[in-house]
Coordinates of C-alpha atoms in Angstrom, one line a residue:
M1 CA 20.3 -4.8 64.6
S2 CA 19.5 -1.9 62.0
A3 CA 16.5 -2.3 59.7
I4 CA 17.5 -2.6 56.4
S5 CA 15.9 0.4 54.1
A6 CA 14.8 -0.1 50.8
E7 CA 16.5 1.6 48.1
P8 CA 14.6 4.5 46.7
I9 CA 13.0 4.0 43.0
P10 CA 15.2 6.2 40.4
R11 CA 12.9 9.0 38.8
D12 CA 13.9 7.7 35.5
T13 CA 12.6 4.6 36.2
E14 CA 9.3 6.1 37.6
H15 CA 9.1 8.3 35.0
R16 CA 9.2 5.6 32.3
S17 CA 6.9 3.4 34.3
R18 CA 4.3 6.2 34.2
T19 CA 4.7 7.0 30.5
D20 CA 4.5 3.1 29.3
A21 CA 1.4 2.8 31.5
R22 CA 0.0 5.9 29.6
H23 CA 0.8 4.6 26.6
D24 CA -0.5 1.1 26.9
F25 CA -3.7 2.8 28.0
I26 CA -3.9 4.8 25.1
F27 CA -3.3 1.8 22.7
R28 CA -6.4 0.0 24.7
L29 CA -8.5 2.8 23.8
I30 CA -7.4 2.6 20.3
L31 CA -8.1 -1.1 19.6
R32 CA -11.6 -0.6 21.6
F33 CA -12.5 1.9 19.4
C34 CA -11.5 -0.1 16.3
A35 CA -13.6 -2.8 17.4
L36 CA -16.6 -0.8 18.7
L37 CA -16.2 1.2 15.2
V38 CA -16.8 -2.2 13.3
L39 CA -20.0 -2.8 15.6
A40 CA -21.3 0.5 14.7
A41 CA -20.7 0.3 11.1
L42 CA -22.6 -3.2 11.0
L43 CA -25.4 -1.7 13.1
G44 CA -25.6 1.3 11.2
A45 CA -25.9 -0.7 7.8
A46 CA -28.5 -2.8 9.5
L47 CA -30.6 -0.1 10.6
A48 CA -30.7 2.1 7.8
T49 CA -31.8 -0.5 5.2
L50 CA -34.5 -1.7 8.0
W51 CA -35.5 1.9 7.7
G52 CA -35.5 2.7 3.9
G53 CA -37.4 -0.6 3.5
R54 CA -40.0 0.3 6.4
D55 CA -42.9 1.0 4.1
V56 CA -42.9 -2.4 2.4
L57 CA -41.6 -4.3 5.8
F58 CA -44.5 -2.8 8.0
K59 CA -47.0 -2.7 5.2
D60 CA -46.8 -6.2 3.8
G61 CA -44.9 -8.1 6.6
L62 CA -45.0 -11.6 6.2
H63 CA -46.7 -11.4 2.7
F64 CA -43.6 -9.5 1.5
L65 CA -41.4 -12.8 2.3
L66 CA -44.0 -15.4 1.2
S67 CA -45.2 -13.8 -2.2
S68 CA -43.3 -14.4 -5.4
E69 CA -45.0 -11.6 -7.1
W70 CA -43.2 -8.9 -8.3
N71 CA -45.1 -6.2 -10.3
P72 CA -43.8 -2.5 -9.9
V73 CA -46.5 -1.1 -12.0
E74 CA -49.0 -2.2 -9.5
N75 CA -46.7 -1.7 -6.3
Q76 CA -46.9 -5.4 -5.5
F77 CA -43.9 -6.9 -4.3
G78 CA -42.7 -10.1 -3.0
A79 CA -39.4 -11.4 -1.8
L80 CA -39.8 -15.1 -2.1
A81 CA -38.2 -15.3 -5.7
P82 CA -34.7 -13.4 -5.1
I83 CA -34.4 -15.4 -1.9
A84 CA -34.9 -18.5 -3.2
G85 CA -32.6 -17.7 -6.1
T86 CA -29.8 -16.5 -4.1
L87 CA -30.1 -19.4 -1.6
I88 CA -30.2 -21.9 -4.8
T89 CA -27.2 -20.8 -6.4
S90 CA -25.1 -20.1 -3.4
L91 CA -26.0 -24.2 -2.7
I92 CA -25.3 -24.9 -6.3
A93 CA -22.0 -23.5 -5.9
L94 CA -20.9 -24.4 -2.7
M95 CA -21.8 -28.3 -3.6
L96 CA -19.4 -27.7 -6.7
A97 CA -16.6 -25.8 -5.2
V98 CA -16.0 -27.4 -1.7
P99 CA -15.0 -31.0 -3.2
V100 CA -12.9 -29.3 -6.1
S101 CA -11.1 -27.3 -3.7
F102 CA -10.4 -30.0 -1.3
G103 CA -8.9 -31.9 -4.1
I104 CA -6.7 -28.7 -5.1
A105 CA -5.7 -28.4 -1.6
L106 CA -4.8 -32.0 -1.1
F107 CA -2.9 -32.0 -4.5
L108 CA -0.9 -29.0 -3.6
T109 CA 0.1 -30.4 0.1
E110 CA 0.4 -34.1 -0.2
I111 CA 1.0 -35.0 -3.9
A112 CA 2.1 -32.4 -6.2
P113 CA 6.0 -31.9 -6.6
N114 CA 7.8 -29.0 -5.4
W115 CA 8.3 -27.3 -8.8
M116 CA 4.5 -27.5 -9.7
R117 CA 3.1 -25.9 -6.1
G118 CA 4.3 -22.4 -6.7
P119 CA 3.0 -22.0 -10.1
V120 CA -0.7 -23.4 -9.4
S121 CA -0.7 -21.5 -6.1
A122 CA 0.0 -18.4 -8.2
A123 CA -2.7 -19.3 -10.4
I124 CA -5.0 -19.6 -8.1
E125 CA -4.6 -16.5 -6.1
L126 CA -4.6 -14.9 -9.5
L127 CA -8.3 -16.3 -9.9
A128 CA -9.2 -14.7 -6.6
A129 CA -8.2 -11.5 -8.0
I130 CA -10.3 -11.2 -11.3
P131 CA -13.1 -8.6 -10.9
S132 CA -16.4 -10.2 -10.9
I133 CA -17.7 -8.5 -13.9
I134 CA -15.1 -10.5 -15.6
Y135 CA -16.5 -13.7 -14.6
G136 CA -19.8 -12.3 -15.5
M137 CA -18.9 -11.2 -19.3
W138 CA -17.1 -15.1 -19.4
G139 CA -20.2 -16.7 -18.2
L140 CA -22.2 -14.9 -20.7
F141 CA -20.5 -15.1 -23.9
V142 CA -18.5 -18.1 -23.0
F143 CA -20.0 -20.4 -20.7
V144 CA -24.1 -19.6 -21.4
P145 CA -23.6 -21.0 -25.1
F146 CA -22.0 -23.8 -24.0
M147 CA -24.8 -24.7 -21.6
S148 CA -27.4 -24.0 -24.3
S149 CA -25.6 -26.4 -26.5
I150 CA -25.7 -29.3 -23.5
E151 CA -29.0 -28.6 -21.9
P152 CA -30.9 -30.7 -24.4
T153 CA -28.9 -33.3 -23.2
L154 CA -29.4 -32.5 -19.6
N155 CA -33.3 -32.8 -20.2
D156 CA -33.6 -35.8 -22.2
T157 CA -31.4 -37.8 -19.8
L158 CA -31.5 -36.6 -16.1
G159 CA -34.9 -34.8 -17.0
N160 CA -36.5 -38.1 -17.3
I161 CA -35.4 -39.2 -13.7
P162 CA -37.9 -39.6 -11.1
V163 CA -37.9 -37.2 -8.5
I164 CA -34.7 -35.2 -9.4
G165 CA -36.1 -34.8 -13.4
A166 CA -38.2 -31.8 -12.8
L167 CA -34.9 -30.0 -12.3
F168 CA -33.4 -30.3 -15.3
Q169 CA -36.5 -29.7 -17.5
G170 CA -36.7 -26.6 -19.5
P171 CA -35.9 -24.5 -23.2
P172 CA -32.2 -24.8 -23.9
L173 CA -31.8 -20.8 -22.7
G174 CA -28.2 -21.1 -21.5
L175 CA -29.3 -18.5 -18.9
G176 CA -30.5 -19.7 -15.5
L177 CA -30.0 -20.9 -12.1
L178 CA -27.6 -23.8 -12.9
T179 CA -25.4 -21.5 -15.2
A180 CA -25.0 -18.9 -12.5
G181 CA -24.6 -21.7 -9.7
I182 CA -21.5 -23.0 -11.5
V183 CA -20.3 -19.4 -12.5
L184 CA -20.6 -18.7 -8.4
A185 CA -18.7 -22.2 -8.0
V186 CA -15.6 -20.9 -10.2
M187 CA -15.4 -17.6 -8.3
I188 CA -15.3 -18.9 -4.6
L189 CA -13.3 -22.0 -5.7
P190 CA -10.3 -20.0 -5.4
F191 CA -11.1 -18.8 -1.8
I192 CA -11.7 -22.1 -0.3
S193 CA -9.1 -24.0 -2.0
S194 CA -6.7 -21.2 -0.3
V195 CA -7.9 -21.6 3.2
M196 CA -7.6 -25.1 2.8
R197 CA -4.1 -25.3 1.3
E198 CA -3.0 -23.0 4.3
V199 CA -4.5 -25.0 7.1
F200 CA -3.3 -28.5 5.6
Q201 CA 0.0 -26.8 5.9
T202 CA -0.2 -26.4 9.5
V203 CA 0.0 -30.1 10.1
P204 CA 2.6 -31.1 11.9
A205 CA 4.6 -33.5 9.5
R206 CA 5.4 -35.9 12.1
L207 CA 1.8 -36.8 12.6
K208 CA 1.8 -37.6 8.9
E209 CA 5.1 -39.0 8.7
S210 CA 4.1 -41.5 11.4
S211 CA 1.0 -42.4 9.9
Y212 CA 2.8 -43.1 6.5
A213 CA 5.2 -45.1 8.4
L214 CA 2.4 -47.4 10.1
G215 CA 1.5 -48.3 6.6
S216 CA -1.1 -45.5 5.7
T217 CA -2.2 -44.6 2.2
T218 CA -2.0 -40.6 1.3
W219 CA -6.1 -41.0 1.6
E220 CA -6.1 -42.4 5.0
V221 CA -3.5 -39.9 6.7
V222 CA -5.4 -37.1 5.1
W223 CA -8.8 -38.5 6.4
D224 CA -7.7 -39.6 9.7
I225 CA -4.9 -36.9 10.2
V226 CA -5.0 -34.0 8.3
L227 CA -9.1 -33.5 8.7
P228 CA -9.6 -33.9 12.0
Y229 CA -6.7 -31.6 13.0
T230 CA -7.8 -28.9 10.7
R231 CA -11.6 -29.5 10.2
S232 CA -12.6 -26.0 12.2
A233 CA -10.6 -24.0 9.9
V234 CA -11.8 -26.3 6.6
I235 CA -15.5 -25.3 7.9
G236 CA -14.8 -21.5 8.6
G237 CA -13.1 -21.6 4.7
I238 CA -16.3 -23.3 3.6
F239 CA -18.7 -20.7 5.1
L240 CA -16.2 -17.6 3.9
G241 CA -16.8 -19.0 0.4
L242 CA -20.6 -19.4 1.0
G243 CA -20.9 -15.6 2.1
R244 CA -18.9 -14.5 -0.9
A245 CA -21.2 -16.4 -3.0
L246 CA -24.5 -14.8 -1.4
G247 CA -23.6 -11.2 -1.7
E248 CA -22.3 -11.5 -5.4
T249 CA -23.5 -9.4 -7.8
M250 CA -22.7 -8.5 -11.3
A251 CA -21.5 -12.1 -12.3
V252 CA -24.9 -13.4 -11.2
T253 CA -26.8 -10.5 -13.1
F254 CA -24.9 -11.7 -16.3
V255 CA -26.5 -15.1 -16.6
L256 CA -29.0 -15.6 -14.2
G257 CA -31.9 -14.2 -16.5
N258 CA -33.6 -12.0 -14.0
S259 CA -36.9 -13.7 -14.0
Y260 CA -39.3 -13.4 -11.0
N261 CA -40.9 -16.9 -11.8
L262 CA -40.7 -19.6 -9.6
T263 CA -40.0 -22.9 -11.3
A264 CA -38.7 -26.2 -10.1
S265 CA -36.4 -26.2 -13.0
L266 CA -33.0 -25.1 -12.5
L267 CA -32.4 -24.7 -16.2
M268 CA -35.0 -21.8 -15.9
P269 CA -34.0 -18.2 -15.5
G270 CA -34.4 -16.7 -12.0
T271 CA -33.2 -13.9 -10.1
S272 CA -31.3 -13.0 -6.8
I273 CA -31.2 -10.3 -4.0
S274 CA -28.1 -8.7 -5.3
S275 CA -29.1 -8.6 -8.9
S276 CA -32.5 -7.2 -8.3
I277 CA -31.1 -4.5 -6.4
A278 CA -28.3 -4.1 -9.1
N279 CA -31.1 -3.9 -12.0
E280 CA -33.6 -1.6 -10.8
F281 CA -32.4 0.6 -8.3
N282 CA -31.8 3.0 -10.7
E283 CA -35.1 3.6 -11.7
A284 CA -36.7 2.6 -8.8
T285 CA -39.0 5.4 -6.8
E286 CA -41.1 5.7 -3.5
L287 CA -42.6 2.0 -2.8
H288 CA -40.5 0.3 -5.6
R289 CA -37.2 1.7 -3.8
S290 CA -38.2 0.6 -0.2
A291 CA -38.9 -3.0 -1.5
L292 CA -35.3 -3.1 -2.9
I293 CA -33.5 -1.6 0.2
A294 CA -35.7 -4.0 2.1
L295 CA -34.5 -6.9 -0.2
G296 CA -31.1 -5.6 0.9
F297 CA -32.1 -5.9 4.5
L298 CA -33.2 -9.5 3.9
L299 CA -29.7 -10.1 2.4
F300 CA -27.9 -8.9 5.7
V301 CA -30.1 -11.0 7.3
V302 CA -29.5 -14.3 5.4
T303 CA -25.7 -13.6 5.5
F304 CA -25.6 -12.9 9.4
I305 CA -27.5 -16.0 9.8
V306 CA -25.1 -18.3 7.5
L307 CA -22.6 -17.1 10.1
L308 CA -24.2 -17.3 13.0
I309 CA -24.6 -21.2 11.8
A310 CA -20.9 -21.1 11.1
R311 CA -20.0 -20.0 14.6
Y312 CA -22.5 -22.5 16.2
M313 CA -20.9 -25.4 14.1
L314 CA -17.4 -24.5 14.8
R315 CA -18.0 -24.2 18.7
Q316 CA -19.5 -27.5 18.5
L317 CA -16.7 -28.8 17.0
A318 CA -14.2 -27.3 19.3
R319 CA -16.4 -28.9 22.2
K320 CA -15.9 -32.3 20.8
E321 CA -12.3 -31.7 20.3
G322 CA -12.2 -30.7 23.7
R323 CA -13.5 -34.0 25.0

């Protein structure tokens, strides 16, 4: 029996295979370059702010982190007040925005009629597109007078409650940590609610319909079906809003009061990292400028830590879901 000889590969096919392999190699190089470019930009920003703030960070070290004194005339700088203001206002914003965002997303996906979902969704997206300086002007000219009118009531009622009363004691200035936190909550609300709405819509309809068929209420469907199915994405959306709140500058600068005094009251003025940089960087020189750049590095570190916590929580949730 004669051996069956293999047919030769046509030259056109061989040439096309080589061309496709070359194009695929170039495409992978471009993608790798894009990924490395992001890492390089991130590392470059961190190193630039660290090098710019080296005079304060390497000179004062831990004292710069733990001191609340800020006196450019005597070259005495402490980052405790800006760090505390950034974290407190962001925490207030998160505590207010998350429940409201959850309610909005739940209403749009489970309760609202079809004719209402489009206009409400468009309004939420419009809120996300408004520049932060507009929120700051609204907060200064509209919300601050409103807060100054109700702060005496807060002082007389909540201010007399043991333990938490100190948080609501102070003069009715309108400007302060509480006001800035509420304005931040309004700003991050459309981001969180949009993410929640989108992920709630990914839940298969048959799962919800099966639960309704068994007699579950809307709340039971949301708690037992929707949230377990989407909780990883929901937590990611919440931390996305938190990152937005941590780095906000203009809106906070308008309503925070820009005071470096640390007090227990949320009604008193304070400052944040971003607002301190925005207010003073233009006139800062030498050590003062180094301190402001060091604040920028600290903001970078705080945001990075928040993102690490978010990744850790998402990984833990993924492990539990895998079990």
